[in-house]
PDB file of C-alpha atoms in Angstrom:
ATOM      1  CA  UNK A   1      81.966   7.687  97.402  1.00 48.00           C
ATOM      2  CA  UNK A   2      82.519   9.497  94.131  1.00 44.00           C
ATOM      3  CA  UNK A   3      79.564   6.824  92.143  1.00 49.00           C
ATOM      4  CA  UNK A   4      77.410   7.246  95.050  1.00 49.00           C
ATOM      5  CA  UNK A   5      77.459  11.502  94.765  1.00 45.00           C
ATOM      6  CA  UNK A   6      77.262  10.937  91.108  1.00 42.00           C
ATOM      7  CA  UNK A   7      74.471   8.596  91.835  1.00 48.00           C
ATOM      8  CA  UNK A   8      72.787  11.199  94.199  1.00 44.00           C
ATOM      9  CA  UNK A   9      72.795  13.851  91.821  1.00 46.00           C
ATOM     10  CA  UNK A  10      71.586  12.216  88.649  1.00 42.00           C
ATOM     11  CA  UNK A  11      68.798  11.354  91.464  1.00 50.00           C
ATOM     12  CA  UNK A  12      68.282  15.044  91.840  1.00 44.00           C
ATOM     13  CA  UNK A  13      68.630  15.868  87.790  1.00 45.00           C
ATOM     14  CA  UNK A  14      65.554  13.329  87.275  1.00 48.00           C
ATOM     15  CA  UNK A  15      63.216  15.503  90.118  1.00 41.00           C
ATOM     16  CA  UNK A  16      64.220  18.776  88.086  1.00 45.00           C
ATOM     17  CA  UNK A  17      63.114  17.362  84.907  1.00 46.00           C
ATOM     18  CA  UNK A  18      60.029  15.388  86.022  1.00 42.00           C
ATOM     19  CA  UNK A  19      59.137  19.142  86.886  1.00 40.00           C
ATOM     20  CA  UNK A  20      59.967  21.006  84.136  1.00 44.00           C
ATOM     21  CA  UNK A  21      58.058  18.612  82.060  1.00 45.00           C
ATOM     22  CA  UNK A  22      55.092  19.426  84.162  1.00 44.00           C
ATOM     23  CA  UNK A  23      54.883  16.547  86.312  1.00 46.00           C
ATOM     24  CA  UNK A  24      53.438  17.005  89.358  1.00 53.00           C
ATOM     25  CA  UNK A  25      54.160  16.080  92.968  1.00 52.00           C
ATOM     26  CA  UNK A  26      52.600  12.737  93.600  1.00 52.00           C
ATOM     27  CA  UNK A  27      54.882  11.768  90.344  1.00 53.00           C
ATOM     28  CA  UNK A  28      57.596  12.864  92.480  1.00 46.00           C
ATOM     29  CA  UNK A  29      56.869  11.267  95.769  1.00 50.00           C
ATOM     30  CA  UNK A  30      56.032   8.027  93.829  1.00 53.00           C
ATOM     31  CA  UNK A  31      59.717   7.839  92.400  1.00 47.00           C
ATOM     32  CA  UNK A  32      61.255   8.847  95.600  1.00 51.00           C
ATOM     33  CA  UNK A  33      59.022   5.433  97.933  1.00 52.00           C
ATOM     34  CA  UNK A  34      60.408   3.093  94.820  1.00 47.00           C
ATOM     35  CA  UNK A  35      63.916   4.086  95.534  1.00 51.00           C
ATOM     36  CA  UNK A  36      63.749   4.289  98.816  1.00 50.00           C
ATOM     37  CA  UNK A  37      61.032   0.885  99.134  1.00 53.00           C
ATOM     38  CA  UNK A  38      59.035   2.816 101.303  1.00 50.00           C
ATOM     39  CA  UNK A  39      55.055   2.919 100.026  1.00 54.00           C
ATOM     40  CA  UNK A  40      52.240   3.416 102.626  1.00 66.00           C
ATOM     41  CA  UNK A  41      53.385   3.187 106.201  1.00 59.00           C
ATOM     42  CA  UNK A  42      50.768   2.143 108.554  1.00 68.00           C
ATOM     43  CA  UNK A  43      52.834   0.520 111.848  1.00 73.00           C
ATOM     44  CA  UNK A  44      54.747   2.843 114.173  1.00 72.00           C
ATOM     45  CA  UNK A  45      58.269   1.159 112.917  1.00 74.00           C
ATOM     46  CA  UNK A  46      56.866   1.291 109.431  1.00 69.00           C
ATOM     47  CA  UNK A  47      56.968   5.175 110.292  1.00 64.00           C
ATOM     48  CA  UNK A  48      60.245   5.267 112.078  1.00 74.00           C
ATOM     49  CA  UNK A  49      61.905   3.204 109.497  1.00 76.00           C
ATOM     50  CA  UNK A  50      60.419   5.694 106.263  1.00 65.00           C
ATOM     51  CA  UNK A  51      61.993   8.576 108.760  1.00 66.00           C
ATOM     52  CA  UNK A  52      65.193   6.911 108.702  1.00 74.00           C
ATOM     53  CA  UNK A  53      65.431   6.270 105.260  1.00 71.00           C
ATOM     54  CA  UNK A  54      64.483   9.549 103.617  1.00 66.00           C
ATOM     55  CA  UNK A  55      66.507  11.573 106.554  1.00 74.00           C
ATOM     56  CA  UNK A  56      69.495   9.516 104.806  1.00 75.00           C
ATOM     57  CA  UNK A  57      68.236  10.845 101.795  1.00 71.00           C
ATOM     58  CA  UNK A  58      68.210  14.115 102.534  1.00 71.00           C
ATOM     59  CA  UNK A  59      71.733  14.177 104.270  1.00 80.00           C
ATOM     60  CA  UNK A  60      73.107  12.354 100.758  1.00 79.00           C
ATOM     61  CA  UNK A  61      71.828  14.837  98.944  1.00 80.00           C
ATOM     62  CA  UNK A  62      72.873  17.964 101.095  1.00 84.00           C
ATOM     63  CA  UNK A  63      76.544  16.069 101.088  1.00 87.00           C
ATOM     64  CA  UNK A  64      76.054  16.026  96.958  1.00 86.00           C
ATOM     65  CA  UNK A  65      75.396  19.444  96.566  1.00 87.00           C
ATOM     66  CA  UNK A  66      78.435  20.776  99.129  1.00 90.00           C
ATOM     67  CA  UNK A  67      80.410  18.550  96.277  1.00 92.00           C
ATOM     68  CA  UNK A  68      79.261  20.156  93.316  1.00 92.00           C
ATOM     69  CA  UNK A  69      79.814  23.566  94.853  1.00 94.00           C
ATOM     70  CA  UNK A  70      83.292  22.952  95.727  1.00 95.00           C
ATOM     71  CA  UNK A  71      84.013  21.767  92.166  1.00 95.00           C
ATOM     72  CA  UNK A  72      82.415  24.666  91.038  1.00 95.00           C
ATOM     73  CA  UNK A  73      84.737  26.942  92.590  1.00 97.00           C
ATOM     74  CA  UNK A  74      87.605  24.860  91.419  1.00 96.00           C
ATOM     75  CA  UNK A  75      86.568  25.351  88.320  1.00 97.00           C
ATOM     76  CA  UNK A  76      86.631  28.675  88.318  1.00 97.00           C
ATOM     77  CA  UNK A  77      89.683  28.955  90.098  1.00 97.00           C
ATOM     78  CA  UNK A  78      91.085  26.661  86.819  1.00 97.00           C
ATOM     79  CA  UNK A  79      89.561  28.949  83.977  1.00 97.00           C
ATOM     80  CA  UNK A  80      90.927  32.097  86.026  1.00 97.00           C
ATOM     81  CA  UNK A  81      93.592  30.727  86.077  1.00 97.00           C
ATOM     82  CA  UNK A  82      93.762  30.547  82.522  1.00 97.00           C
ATOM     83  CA  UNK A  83      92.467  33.899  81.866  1.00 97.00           C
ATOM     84  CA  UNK A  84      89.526  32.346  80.688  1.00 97.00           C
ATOM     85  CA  UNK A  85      87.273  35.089  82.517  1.00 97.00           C
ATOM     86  CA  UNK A  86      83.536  34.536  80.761  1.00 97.00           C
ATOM     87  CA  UNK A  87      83.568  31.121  82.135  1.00 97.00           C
ATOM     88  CA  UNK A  88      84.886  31.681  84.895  1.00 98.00           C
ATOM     89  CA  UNK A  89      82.314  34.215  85.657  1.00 98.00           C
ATOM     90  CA  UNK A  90      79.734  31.181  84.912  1.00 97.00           C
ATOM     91  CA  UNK A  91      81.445  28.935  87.212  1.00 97.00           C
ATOM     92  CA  UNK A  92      81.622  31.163  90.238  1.00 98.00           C
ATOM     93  CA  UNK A  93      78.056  32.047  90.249  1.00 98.00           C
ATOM     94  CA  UNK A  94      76.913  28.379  89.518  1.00 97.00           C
ATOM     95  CA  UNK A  95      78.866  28.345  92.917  1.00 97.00           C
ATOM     96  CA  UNK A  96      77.015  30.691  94.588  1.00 98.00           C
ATOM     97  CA  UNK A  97      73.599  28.138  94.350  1.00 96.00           C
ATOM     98  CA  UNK A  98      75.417  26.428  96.387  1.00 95.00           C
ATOM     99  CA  UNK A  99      77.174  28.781  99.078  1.00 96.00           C
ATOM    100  CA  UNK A 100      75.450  31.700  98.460  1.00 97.00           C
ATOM    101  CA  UNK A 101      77.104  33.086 101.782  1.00 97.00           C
ATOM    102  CA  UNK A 102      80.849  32.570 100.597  1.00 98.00           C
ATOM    103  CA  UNK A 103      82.008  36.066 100.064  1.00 98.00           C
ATOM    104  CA  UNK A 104      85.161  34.762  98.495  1.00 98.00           C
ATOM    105  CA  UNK A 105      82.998  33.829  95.548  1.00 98.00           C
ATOM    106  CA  UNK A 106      81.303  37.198  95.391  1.00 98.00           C
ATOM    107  CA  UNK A 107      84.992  38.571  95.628  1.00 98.00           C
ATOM    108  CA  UNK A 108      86.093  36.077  92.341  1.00 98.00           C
ATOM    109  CA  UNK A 109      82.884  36.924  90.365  1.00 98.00           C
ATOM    110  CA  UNK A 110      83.698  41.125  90.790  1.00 98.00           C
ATOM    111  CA  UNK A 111      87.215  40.212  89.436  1.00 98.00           C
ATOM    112  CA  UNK A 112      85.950  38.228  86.578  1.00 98.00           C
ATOM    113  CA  UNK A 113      83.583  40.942  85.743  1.00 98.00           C
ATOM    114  CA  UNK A 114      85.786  43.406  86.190  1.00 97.00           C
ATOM    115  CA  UNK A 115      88.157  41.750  83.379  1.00 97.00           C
ATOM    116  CA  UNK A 116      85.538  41.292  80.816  1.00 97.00           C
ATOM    117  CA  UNK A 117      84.474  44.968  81.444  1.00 96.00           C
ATOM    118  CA  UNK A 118      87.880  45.813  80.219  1.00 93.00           C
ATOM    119  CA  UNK A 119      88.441  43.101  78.081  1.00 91.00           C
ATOM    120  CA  UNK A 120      84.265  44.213  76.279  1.00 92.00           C
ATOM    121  CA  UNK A 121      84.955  45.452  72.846  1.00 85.00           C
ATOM    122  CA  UNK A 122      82.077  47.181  70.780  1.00 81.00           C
ATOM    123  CA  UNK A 123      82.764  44.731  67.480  1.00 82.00           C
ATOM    124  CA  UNK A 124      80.001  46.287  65.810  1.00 80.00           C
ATOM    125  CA  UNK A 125      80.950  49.878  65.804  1.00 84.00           C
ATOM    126  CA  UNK A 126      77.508  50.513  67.261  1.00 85.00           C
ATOM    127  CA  UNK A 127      79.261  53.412  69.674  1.00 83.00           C
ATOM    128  CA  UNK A 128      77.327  51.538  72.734  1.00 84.00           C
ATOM    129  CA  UNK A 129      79.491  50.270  75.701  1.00 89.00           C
ATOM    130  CA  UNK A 130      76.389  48.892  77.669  1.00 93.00           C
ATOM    131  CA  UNK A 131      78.056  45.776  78.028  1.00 93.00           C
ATOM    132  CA  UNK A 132      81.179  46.782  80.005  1.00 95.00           C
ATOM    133  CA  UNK A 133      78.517  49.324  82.045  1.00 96.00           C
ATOM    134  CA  UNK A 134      76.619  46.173  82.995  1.00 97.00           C
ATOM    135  CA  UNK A 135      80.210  44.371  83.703  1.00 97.00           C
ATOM    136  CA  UNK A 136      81.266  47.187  85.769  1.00 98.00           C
ATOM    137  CA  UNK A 137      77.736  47.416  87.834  1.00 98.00           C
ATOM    138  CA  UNK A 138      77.853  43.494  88.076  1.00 98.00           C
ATOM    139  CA  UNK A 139      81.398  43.890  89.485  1.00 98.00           C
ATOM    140  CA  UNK A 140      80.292  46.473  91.733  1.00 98.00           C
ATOM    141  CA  UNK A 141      77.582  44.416  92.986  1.00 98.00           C
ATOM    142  CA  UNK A 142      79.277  41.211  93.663  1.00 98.00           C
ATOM    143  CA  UNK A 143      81.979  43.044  95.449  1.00 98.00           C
ATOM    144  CA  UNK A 144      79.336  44.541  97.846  1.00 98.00           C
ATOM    145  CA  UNK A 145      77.886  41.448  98.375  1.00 98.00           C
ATOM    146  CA  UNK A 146      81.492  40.033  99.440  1.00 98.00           C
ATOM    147  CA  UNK A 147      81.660  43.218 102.118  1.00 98.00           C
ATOM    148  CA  UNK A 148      78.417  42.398 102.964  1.00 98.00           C
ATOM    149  CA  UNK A 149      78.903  39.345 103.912  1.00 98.00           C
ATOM    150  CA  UNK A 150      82.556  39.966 105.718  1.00 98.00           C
ATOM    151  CA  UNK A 151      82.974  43.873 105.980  1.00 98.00           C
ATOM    152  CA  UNK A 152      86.406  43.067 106.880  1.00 98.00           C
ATOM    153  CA  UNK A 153      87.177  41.579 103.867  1.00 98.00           C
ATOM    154  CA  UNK A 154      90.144  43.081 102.464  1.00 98.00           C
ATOM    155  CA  UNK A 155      90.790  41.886  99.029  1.00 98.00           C
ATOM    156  CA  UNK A 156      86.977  43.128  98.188  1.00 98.00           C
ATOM    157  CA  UNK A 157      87.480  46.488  99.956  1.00 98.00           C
ATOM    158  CA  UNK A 158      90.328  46.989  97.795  1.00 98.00           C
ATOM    159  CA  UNK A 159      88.637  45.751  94.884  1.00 98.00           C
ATOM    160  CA  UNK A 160      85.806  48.286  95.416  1.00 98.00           C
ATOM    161  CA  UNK A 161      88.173  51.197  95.814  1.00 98.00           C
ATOM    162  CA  UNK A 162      90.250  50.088  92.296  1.00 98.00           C
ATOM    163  CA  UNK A 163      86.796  49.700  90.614  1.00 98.00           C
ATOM    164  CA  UNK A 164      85.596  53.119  91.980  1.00 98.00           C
ATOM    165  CA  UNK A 165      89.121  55.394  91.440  1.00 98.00           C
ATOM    166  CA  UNK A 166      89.765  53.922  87.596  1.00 97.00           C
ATOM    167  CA  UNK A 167      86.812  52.307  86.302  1.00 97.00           C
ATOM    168  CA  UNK A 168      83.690  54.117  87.656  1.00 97.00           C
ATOM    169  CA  UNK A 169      85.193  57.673  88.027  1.00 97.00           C
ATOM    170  CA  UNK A 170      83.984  57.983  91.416  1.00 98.00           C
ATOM    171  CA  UNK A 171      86.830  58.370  93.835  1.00 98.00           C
ATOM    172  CA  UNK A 172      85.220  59.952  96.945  1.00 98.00           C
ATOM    173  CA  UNK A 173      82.940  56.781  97.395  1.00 98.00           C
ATOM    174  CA  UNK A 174      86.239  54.971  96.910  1.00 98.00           C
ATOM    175  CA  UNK A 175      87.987  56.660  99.935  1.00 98.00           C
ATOM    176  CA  UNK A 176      86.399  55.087 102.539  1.00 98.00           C
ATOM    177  CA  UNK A 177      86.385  51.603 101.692  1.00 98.00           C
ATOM    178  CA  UNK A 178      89.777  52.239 101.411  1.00 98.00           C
ATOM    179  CA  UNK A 179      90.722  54.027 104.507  1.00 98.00           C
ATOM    180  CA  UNK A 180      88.925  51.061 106.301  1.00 98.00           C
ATOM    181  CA  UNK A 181      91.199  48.588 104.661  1.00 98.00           C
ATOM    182  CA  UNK A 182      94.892  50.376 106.087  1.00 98.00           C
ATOM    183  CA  UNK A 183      92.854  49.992 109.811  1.00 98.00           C
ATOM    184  CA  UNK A 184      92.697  46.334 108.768  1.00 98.00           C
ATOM    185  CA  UNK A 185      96.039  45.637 106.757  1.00 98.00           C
ATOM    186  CA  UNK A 186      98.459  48.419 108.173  1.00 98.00           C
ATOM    187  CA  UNK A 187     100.821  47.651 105.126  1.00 97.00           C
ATOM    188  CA  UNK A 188      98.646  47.583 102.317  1.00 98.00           C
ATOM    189  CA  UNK A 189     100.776  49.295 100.261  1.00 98.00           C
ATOM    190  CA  UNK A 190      98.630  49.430  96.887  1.00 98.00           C
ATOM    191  CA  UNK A 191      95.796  49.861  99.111  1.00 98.00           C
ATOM    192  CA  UNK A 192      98.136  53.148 100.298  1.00 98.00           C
ATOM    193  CA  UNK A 193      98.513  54.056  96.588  1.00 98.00           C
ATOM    194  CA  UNK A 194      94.815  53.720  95.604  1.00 98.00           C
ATOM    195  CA  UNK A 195      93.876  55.943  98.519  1.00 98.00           C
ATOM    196  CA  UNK A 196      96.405  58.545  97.829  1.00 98.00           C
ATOM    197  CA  UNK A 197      94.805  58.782  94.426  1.00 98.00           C
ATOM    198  CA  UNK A 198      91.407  58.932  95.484  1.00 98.00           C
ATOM    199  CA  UNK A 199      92.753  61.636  97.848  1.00 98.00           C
ATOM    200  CA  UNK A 200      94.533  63.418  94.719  1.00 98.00           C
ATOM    201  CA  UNK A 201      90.937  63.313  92.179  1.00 98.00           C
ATOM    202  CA  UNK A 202      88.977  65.184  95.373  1.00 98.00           C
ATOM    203  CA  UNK A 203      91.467  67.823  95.842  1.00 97.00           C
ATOM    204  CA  UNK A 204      92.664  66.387  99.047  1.00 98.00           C
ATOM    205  CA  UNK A 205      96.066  67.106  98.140  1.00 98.00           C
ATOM    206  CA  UNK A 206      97.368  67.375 102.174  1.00 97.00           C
ATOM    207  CA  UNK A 207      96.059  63.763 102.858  1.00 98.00           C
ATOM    208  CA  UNK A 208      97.510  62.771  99.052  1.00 98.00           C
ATOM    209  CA  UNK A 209     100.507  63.884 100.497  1.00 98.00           C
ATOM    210  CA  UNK A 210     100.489  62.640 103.639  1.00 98.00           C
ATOM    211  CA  UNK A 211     100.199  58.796 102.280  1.00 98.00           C
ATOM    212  CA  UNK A 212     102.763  58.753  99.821  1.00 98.00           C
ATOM    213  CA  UNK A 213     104.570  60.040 102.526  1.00 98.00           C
ATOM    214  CA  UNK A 214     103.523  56.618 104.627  1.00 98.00           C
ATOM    215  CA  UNK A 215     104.489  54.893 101.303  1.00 98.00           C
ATOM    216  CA  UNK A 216     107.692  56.190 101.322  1.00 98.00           C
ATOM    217  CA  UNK A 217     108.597  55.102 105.412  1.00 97.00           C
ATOM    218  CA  UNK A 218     107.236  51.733 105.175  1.00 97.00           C
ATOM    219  CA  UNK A 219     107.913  50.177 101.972  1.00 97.00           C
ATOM    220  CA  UNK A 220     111.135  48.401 101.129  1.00 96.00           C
ATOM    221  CA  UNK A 221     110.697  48.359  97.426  1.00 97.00           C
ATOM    222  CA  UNK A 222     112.658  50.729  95.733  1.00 97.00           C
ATOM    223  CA  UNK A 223     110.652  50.923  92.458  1.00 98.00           C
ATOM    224  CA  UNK A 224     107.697  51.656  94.633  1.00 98.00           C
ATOM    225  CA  UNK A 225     109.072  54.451  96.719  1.00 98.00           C
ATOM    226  CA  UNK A 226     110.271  55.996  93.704  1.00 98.00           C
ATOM    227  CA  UNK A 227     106.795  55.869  92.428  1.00 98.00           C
ATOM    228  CA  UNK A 228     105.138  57.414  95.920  1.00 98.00           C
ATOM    229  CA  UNK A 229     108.015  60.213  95.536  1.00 98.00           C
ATOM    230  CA  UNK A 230     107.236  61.005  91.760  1.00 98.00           C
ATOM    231  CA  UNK A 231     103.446  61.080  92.706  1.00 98.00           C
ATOM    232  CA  UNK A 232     103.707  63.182  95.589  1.00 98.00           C
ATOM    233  CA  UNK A 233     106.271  65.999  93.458  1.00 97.00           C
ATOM    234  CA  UNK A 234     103.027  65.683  90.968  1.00 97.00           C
ATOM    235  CA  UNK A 235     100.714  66.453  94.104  1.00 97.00           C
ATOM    236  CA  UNK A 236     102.767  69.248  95.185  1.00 96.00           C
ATOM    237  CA  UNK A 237     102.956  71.000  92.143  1.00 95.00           C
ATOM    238  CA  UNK A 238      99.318  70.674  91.816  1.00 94.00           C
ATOM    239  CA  UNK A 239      98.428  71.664  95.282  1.00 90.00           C
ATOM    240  CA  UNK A 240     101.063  75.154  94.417  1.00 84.00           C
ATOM    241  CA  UNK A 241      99.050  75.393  90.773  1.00 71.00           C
ATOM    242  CA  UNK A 242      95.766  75.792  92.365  1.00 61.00           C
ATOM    243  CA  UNK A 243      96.938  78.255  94.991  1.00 52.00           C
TER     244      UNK A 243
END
């Protein structure tokens, strides 16, 4: 199975570069009747058999490229894995060619991007940070796309809202992506904590208040209630400061 995918997609290589040498379409359909030994049919069985043949072609080929698109998501999975987050990146969107309607992928490529957006260093003192702005957009972007595609995706709504609150400085467009995760996952709890800060950066102290105080009830980690009880003294004295 695995030489005749291999097979199949060296196949497919050659029809790329007969056209991006500038060959044209006869060329192509030439190559294609010598592998297939079908020329000129004339006789209706001459047709049916041709039909036959290249349909097999065609499902070979569509059975090739589901392949390569699962390996490319295992190997992204592999250099995530590894922290290895640039080619990751590469090896999640190569995926997407292939299932460009798998939001999981979208979801893995805003993570990756989101990582070398932090990880985006400006080595030549230039004072620019363009590249971890165009990081942050892509990561933006992709997890969209992921929403898009399943608006009840959780790990993406999540991802938008951490991306918004700490990364993009825009916490009200956070709050409802993340209010519309806790209808979906009840006990979300860092979803709870990232929506208590959004609530806390637009003056929303009350509903700031009112989730750490949901934090508090429903967890059973001690560090974290301790952490929903020191945030919510901090959102108390702030609500009494600007009163």
């Amino acid at each position: 199975m695995i030489r005749r995918i291999l097979a199949i997609t060296i196949s497919v290589l050659c029809i790329s570069c007969f056209l991006s040498c500038g060959k044209n379409s006869v060329q192509i359909k030439r190559m294609q009747a010598m592998e297939e030994g079908v020329s000129n049919p004339t006789t209706a069985e001459e047709f049916e058999e041709a039909i036959k043949k290249y349909q097999n072609r065609v499902a070979d080929i569509e059975s090739a490229n589901a392949q390569i698109g699962i390996w490319y998501k295992l190997l992204g999975s592999r250099y995530l894995d590894k922290k290895m987050y640039k080619l990751a990146l590469e090896a999640f969107q190569s995926a997407t060619e292939y299932y460009p309607a798998n939001q999981n992928l979208y979801y893995y490529i805003g993570a990756c991007a989101g990582y070398m957006a932090a990880e985006s260093l400006d080595y030549k003192a230039t004072g620019s940070y363009t590249q971890r702005i165009n990081y942050l957009k892509l990561a933006e972007s992709a997890y969209l796309q992921a929403i898009k595609l399943d608006n009840r995706y959780t790990k993406a709504l999540y991802g938008l809202g951490v991306l918004y609150i700490w990364e993009l400085d825009k916490s009200e467009e956070a709050i409802p992506y993340l209010e519309k995760l806790l209808t979906i996952d009840t006990k979300h709890t860092d979803g709870m904590f990232a929506l208590a800060r959004a609530y806390y950066d637009t003056y929303q102290f009350e509903n700031a208040v009112a989730m750490y105080d949901r934090i508090i009830s429903s967890t059973k980690s001690d560090e974290k209630k301790a952490l929903a009880e020191d945030n919510k003294r901090e959102v108390l004295n702030a609500s009494y400061g600007k009163k």
